[in-house]
Amino acid sequence: MSTTTITSTTPAPAPTGVINAGRTTATAARVLRQLRHDPRTIALMIVVPCVMLILLRYVFDASPRTFDNIGASLLGIFPLITMFLVTSIATLRERTSGTLERLLAMPLGKADLIAGYALAFGALAIVQSALATGLALWVLGLDVTGSAWLLLLVALLDALLGTALGLFVSAFAASEFQAVQFMPAVIFPQLLLCGLFTPRSDMHPVLTGISDVLPMSYAVDGMNQVLHHTDMTATFVRDVLIVAGCALLVLVLGAATLRRRTA
């Protein structure tokens, strides 16, 4: 009597726990290859923040000092917003197309996937922040007291924070339209309460308390520290650590909430 051996075709569960460097870099390389063939997305990430800074400079053409006062803050805010939009839509598109489901059926954990996306978009954030900072300082004449390197550091962390927020909210959107709708809920309140329009200490105490827990508030504070102080201050170090810590925390939450497919 012959016997038949039944082989299970169920894919092995994706690994969890420690991030695998090989799987992470492979994911990042795949994302960058895809973006290379999407010039509109690259233009949104690289060109739009620079164009917005140019418009801002000439809006205040008769008052260069006004541009100096708010230009540094917006140098961090513009990259945050664009990276949030691009990352949330790109990640959601991969889920709705079934790409995430196929990838997670392989030996690829959620942490590897999120870290790979963060690495790919982080590389673009470096280019974006460097171009915007160089344009603001050496072409548009933004006058800051502190080091240009510190300004670049805050701009880069802001872009990484936007990437992390975009990865996180993409798990809760069912369509690209819904991903864009998260912007008023996630970005606009921070924009209003970050101290860009009025000092946070002048706001209603309730709003001041809320602004104290929003990462964009510390991004703007960090830019203002570079704007007004020659050396690195303790407040600047605090602001940088908070923005970086928030970005890392949101990435962890993004890995925990990532879904294979859109219901």
Short mmCIF file of C-alpha atoms in Angstrom, two decimals:
data_model
loop_
_atom_site.label_atom_id
_atom_site.label_comp_id
_atom_site.label_asym_id
_atom_site.label_seq_id
_atom_site.Cartn_x
_atom_site.Cartn_y
_atom_site.Cartn_z
CA MET A 1 0.00 0.00 0.00
CA SER A 2 1.45 3.32 -0.99
CA THR A 3 1.35 6.32 1.24
CA THR A 4 1.04 9.90 0.20
CA THR A 5 2.95 12.62 1.99
CA ILE A 6 1.06 15.87 2.21
CA THR A 7 3.25 18.96 2.15
CA SER A 8 1.81 22.11 3.62
CA THR A 9 1.86 25.13 1.34
CA THR A 10 1.17 27.57 4.11
CA PRO A 11 3.94 30.19 4.12
CA ALA A 12 6.16 30.40 7.14
CA PRO A 13 5.20 33.18 9.48
CA ALA A 14 7.12 36.37 9.10
CA PRO A 15 9.87 36.80 11.66
CA THR A 16 9.32 39.19 14.49
CA GLY A 17 11.54 40.89 16.99
CA VAL A 18 15.00 42.12 16.03
CA ILE A 19 15.29 43.95 12.71
CA ASN A 20 17.30 42.07 10.09
CA ALA A 21 19.77 44.37 8.33
CA GLY A 22 19.76 42.42 5.07
CA ARG A 23 15.97 42.36 4.73
CA THR A 24 15.76 46.03 5.72
CA THR A 25 18.29 47.23 3.14
CA ALA A 26 16.69 45.04 0.45
CA THR A 27 13.32 46.66 1.18
CA ALA A 28 14.87 50.13 1.07
CA ALA A 29 16.55 49.37 -2.26
CA ARG A 30 13.24 48.15 -3.73
CA VAL A 31 11.42 51.32 -2.64
CA LEU A 32 14.15 53.54 -4.09
CA ARG A 33 14.03 51.66 -7.41
CA GLN A 34 10.28 52.23 -7.57
CA LEU A 35 10.62 55.92 -6.73
CA ARG A 36 13.24 56.34 -9.44
CA HIS A 37 10.52 55.63 -11.99
CA ASP A 38 8.07 58.09 -10.38
CA PRO A 39 9.35 61.59 -11.22
CA ARG A 40 6.21 63.30 -9.90
CA THR A 41 6.74 61.88 -6.42
CA ILE A 42 10.41 62.84 -6.47
CA ALA A 43 9.46 66.35 -7.56
CA LEU A 44 6.96 66.60 -4.71
CA MET A 45 9.60 65.59 -2.17
CA ILE A 46 12.59 67.49 -3.55
CA VAL A 47 11.31 70.46 -5.55
CA VAL A 48 8.13 71.58 -3.77
CA PRO A 49 9.78 72.60 -0.44
CA CYS A 50 12.34 74.65 -2.37
CA VAL A 51 9.64 76.34 -4.44
CA MET A 52 7.67 77.15 -1.29
CA LEU A 53 10.74 78.75 0.30
CA ILE A 54 11.32 80.87 -2.82
CA LEU A 55 7.69 82.03 -2.79
CA LEU A 56 7.94 82.83 0.92
CA ARG A 57 11.11 84.86 0.40
CA TYR A 58 9.51 87.10 -2.22
CA VAL A 59 6.19 87.37 -0.42
CA PHE A 60 8.22 89.23 2.23
CA ASP A 61 10.46 90.95 -0.32
CA ALA A 62 9.91 94.35 1.30
CA SER A 63 10.59 92.93 4.78
CA PRO A 64 13.60 90.58 4.72
CA ARG A 65 13.66 90.46 8.52
CA THR A 66 10.22 88.82 8.53
CA PHE A 67 11.56 86.11 6.26
CA ASP A 68 14.46 85.60 8.66
CA ASN A 69 12.07 85.23 11.60
CA ILE A 70 9.77 82.60 10.06
CA GLY A 71 11.91 81.15 7.28
CA ALA A 72 13.93 78.95 9.61
CA SER A 73 10.79 77.46 11.15
CA LEU A 74 9.20 76.78 7.78
CA LEU A 75 12.45 75.22 6.60
CA GLY A 76 11.59 72.39 8.97
CA ILE A 77 7.82 72.42 8.52
CA PHE A 78 7.74 72.15 4.71
CA PRO A 79 9.81 68.92 4.57
CA LEU A 80 7.72 67.42 7.38
CA ILE A 81 4.48 68.04 5.48
CA THR A 82 5.72 66.77 2.11
CA MET A 83 7.30 63.63 3.57
CA PHE A 84 4.09 62.92 5.50
CA LEU A 85 1.98 63.11 2.33
CA VAL A 86 4.30 61.10 0.10
CA THR A 87 5.05 58.38 2.63
CA SER A 88 1.44 57.82 3.71
CA ILE A 89 0.19 57.58 0.11
CA ALA A 90 3.07 55.41 -1.10
CA THR A 91 2.69 52.93 1.75
CA LEU A 92 -1.07 52.75 1.34
CA ARG A 93 -0.69 52.15 -2.40
CA GLU A 94 1.52 49.13 -1.66
CA ARG A 95 -1.11 47.71 0.67
CA THR A 96 -4.09 48.25 -1.63
CA SER A 97 -2.20 46.74 -4.57
CA GLY A 98 -1.46 43.59 -2.58
CA THR A 99 2.30 44.17 -2.50
CA LEU A 100 2.48 44.26 1.29
CA GLU A 101 0.56 41.01 1.59
CA ARG A 102 2.95 39.26 -0.79
CA LEU A 103 6.00 40.68 0.96
CA LEU A 104 4.81 39.72 4.44
CA ALA A 105 4.15 36.17 3.24
CA MET A 106 7.91 35.94 2.73
CA PRO A 107 10.51 35.84 5.52
CA LEU A 108 10.04 39.57 6.07
CA GLY A 109 8.82 40.99 9.36
CA LYS A 110 6.77 44.12 9.84
CA ALA A 111 9.69 45.79 11.61
CA ASP A 112 11.97 45.01 8.63
CA LEU A 113 9.40 46.49 6.26
CA ILE A 114 8.85 49.69 8.23
CA ALA A 115 12.59 50.13 8.79
CA GLY A 116 13.21 49.64 5.07
CA TYR A 117 10.65 52.29 4.15
CA ALA A 118 12.10 54.64 6.77
CA LEU A 119 15.60 54.07 5.40
CA ALA A 120 14.56 54.73 1.79
CA PHE A 121 12.53 57.84 2.52
CA GLY A 122 15.16 58.94 5.04
CA ALA A 123 17.77 58.94 2.26
CA LEU A 124 15.48 61.18 0.21
CA ALA A 125 14.90 63.34 3.28
CA ILE A 126 18.65 63.97 3.49
CA VAL A 127 18.69 65.21 -0.11
CA GLN A 128 15.55 67.26 0.41
CA SER A 129 16.79 68.90 3.63
CA ALA A 130 20.24 69.64 2.21
CA LEU A 131 18.81 71.31 -0.89
CA ALA A 132 16.24 73.35 1.05
CA THR A 133 18.78 74.45 3.67
CA GLY A 134 21.39 75.39 1.08
CA LEU A 135 18.80 77.31 -0.94
CA ALA A 136 17.53 79.22 2.09
CA LEU A 137 20.98 80.16 3.41
CA TRP A 138 23.08 80.80 0.32
CA VAL A 139 20.56 81.80 -2.35
CA LEU A 140 17.63 83.38 -0.52
CA GLY A 141 19.81 85.01 2.14
CA LEU A 142 18.24 83.54 5.28
CA ASP A 143 20.17 85.11 8.17
CA VAL A 144 20.74 82.78 11.12
CA THR A 145 23.07 83.27 14.07
CA GLY A 146 23.92 79.61 14.62
CA SER A 147 25.57 76.96 12.49
CA ALA A 148 24.13 75.90 9.16
CA TRP A 149 24.85 72.29 10.14
CA LEU A 150 22.56 72.57 13.15
CA LEU A 151 19.85 74.02 10.93
CA LEU A 152 20.29 71.10 8.55
CA LEU A 153 20.11 68.64 11.44
CA VAL A 154 16.73 69.94 12.60
CA ALA A 155 15.39 70.06 9.02
CA LEU A 156 16.46 66.44 8.52
CA LEU A 157 14.86 65.29 11.78
CA ASP A 158 11.65 67.09 10.81
CA ALA A 159 11.60 65.27 7.46
CA LEU A 160 12.19 61.95 9.23
CA LEU A 161 9.37 62.75 11.64
CA GLY A 162 7.07 63.41 8.67
CA THR A 163 8.12 60.05 7.21
CA ALA A 164 7.35 58.26 10.48
CA LEU A 165 3.95 59.93 10.80
CA GLY A 166 3.10 59.06 7.22
CA LEU A 167 3.99 55.39 7.75
CA PHE A 168 1.91 55.33 10.91
CA VAL A 169 -1.30 56.90 9.58
CA SER A 170 -1.23 54.81 6.40
CA ALA A 171 -2.32 51.83 8.52
CA PHE A 172 -5.64 53.56 9.29
CA ALA A 173 -6.55 54.73 5.78
CA ALA A 174 -8.53 52.64 3.32
CA SER A 175 -7.78 54.79 0.27
CA GLU A 176 -5.36 57.45 -0.90
CA PHE A 177 -8.07 60.05 -0.41
CA GLN A 178 -8.41 59.02 3.23
CA ALA A 179 -4.63 59.23 3.63
CA VAL A 180 -4.74 62.86 2.49
CA GLN A 181 -7.65 63.50 4.87
CA PHE A 182 -5.40 62.61 7.80
CA MET A 183 -3.37 65.72 7.11
CA PRO A 184 -5.89 68.15 8.70
CA ALA A 185 -6.14 65.85 11.72
CA VAL A 186 -2.43 65.19 12.22
CA ILE A 187 -0.54 68.14 10.71
CA PHE A 188 -2.78 71.22 10.89
CA PRO A 189 -3.27 71.26 14.70
CA GLN A 190 0.49 71.01 15.15
CA LEU A 191 0.99 73.80 12.62
CA LEU A 192 -1.38 76.10 14.50
CA LEU A 193 0.03 75.31 17.96
CA CYS A 194 3.76 75.03 17.24
CA GLY A 195 4.52 78.69 17.90
CA LEU A 196 4.90 79.73 14.28
CA PHE A 197 2.11 82.34 14.36
CA THR A 198 2.41 83.44 17.98
CA PRO A 199 4.62 82.46 20.93
CA ARG A 200 3.27 79.37 22.66
CA SER A 201 3.46 81.15 26.00
CA ASP A 202 0.89 83.70 24.75
CA MET A 203 -1.72 81.04 23.96
CA HIS A 204 -4.54 79.93 26.24
CA PRO A 205 -3.08 77.68 28.97
CA VAL A 206 -5.00 74.67 27.65
CA LEU A 207 -3.54 75.15 24.17
CA THR A 208 -0.09 75.70 25.63
CA GLY A 209 -0.37 72.37 27.43
CA ILE A 210 -1.43 70.62 24.23
CA SER A 211 1.40 72.21 22.26
CA ASP A 212 3.88 70.91 24.85
CA VAL A 213 3.18 67.31 23.75
CA LEU A 214 3.25 67.94 19.98
CA PRO A 215 6.58 67.20 18.24
CA MET A 216 6.31 70.04 15.74
CA SER A 217 6.49 72.50 18.66
CA TYR A 218 9.98 71.25 19.47
CA ALA A 219 10.97 71.27 15.80
CA VAL A 220 10.12 74.98 15.61
CA ASP A 221 11.81 75.65 18.96
CA GLY A 222 14.96 73.95 17.69
CA MET A 223 15.00 76.10 14.56
CA ASN A 224 14.53 79.23 16.67
CA GLN A 225 17.47 78.22 18.87
CA VAL A 226 19.70 78.10 15.78
CA LEU A 227 18.21 81.38 14.57
CA HIS A 228 19.08 83.30 17.75
CA HIS A 229 22.06 81.54 19.38
CA THR A 230 25.61 81.14 18.15
CA ASP A 231 26.37 77.94 20.04
CA MET A 232 24.41 74.77 20.66
CA THR A 233 22.20 75.34 23.70
CA ALA A 234 20.75 72.88 26.21
CA THR A 235 17.29 73.75 24.88
CA PHE A 236 18.40 72.89 21.36
CA VAL A 237 19.69 69.50 22.51
CA ARG A 238 16.39 68.85 24.29
CA ASP A 239 14.39 69.80 21.20
CA VAL A 240 16.47 67.57 18.91
CA LEU A 241 16.20 64.58 21.25
CA ILE A 242 12.42 64.99 21.57
CA VAL A 243 11.89 65.19 17.79
CA ALA A 244 14.15 62.18 17.20
CA GLY A 245 12.48 60.24 20.02
CA CYS A 246 9.01 60.99 18.64
CA ALA A 247 10.06 59.82 15.18
CA LEU A 248 11.41 56.56 16.62
CA LEU A 249 8.30 56.01 18.74
CA VAL A 250 5.97 56.58 15.79
CA LEU A 251 8.00 54.14 13.68
CA VAL A 252 7.60 51.48 16.37
CA LEU A 253 3.85 52.15 16.47
CA GLY A 254 3.77 51.98 12.67
CA ALA A 255 5.33 48.53 12.72
CA ALA A 256 2.84 47.37 15.36
CA THR A 257 -0.23 48.62 13.46
CA LEU A 258 0.83 47.73 9.91
CA ARG A 259 -1.82 45.70 8.08
CA ARG A 260 -1.24 43.28 5.20
CA ARG A 261 -4.22 44.46 3.19
CA THR A 262 -7.02 47.02 3.16
CA ALA A 263 -10.30 45.56 4.39
#
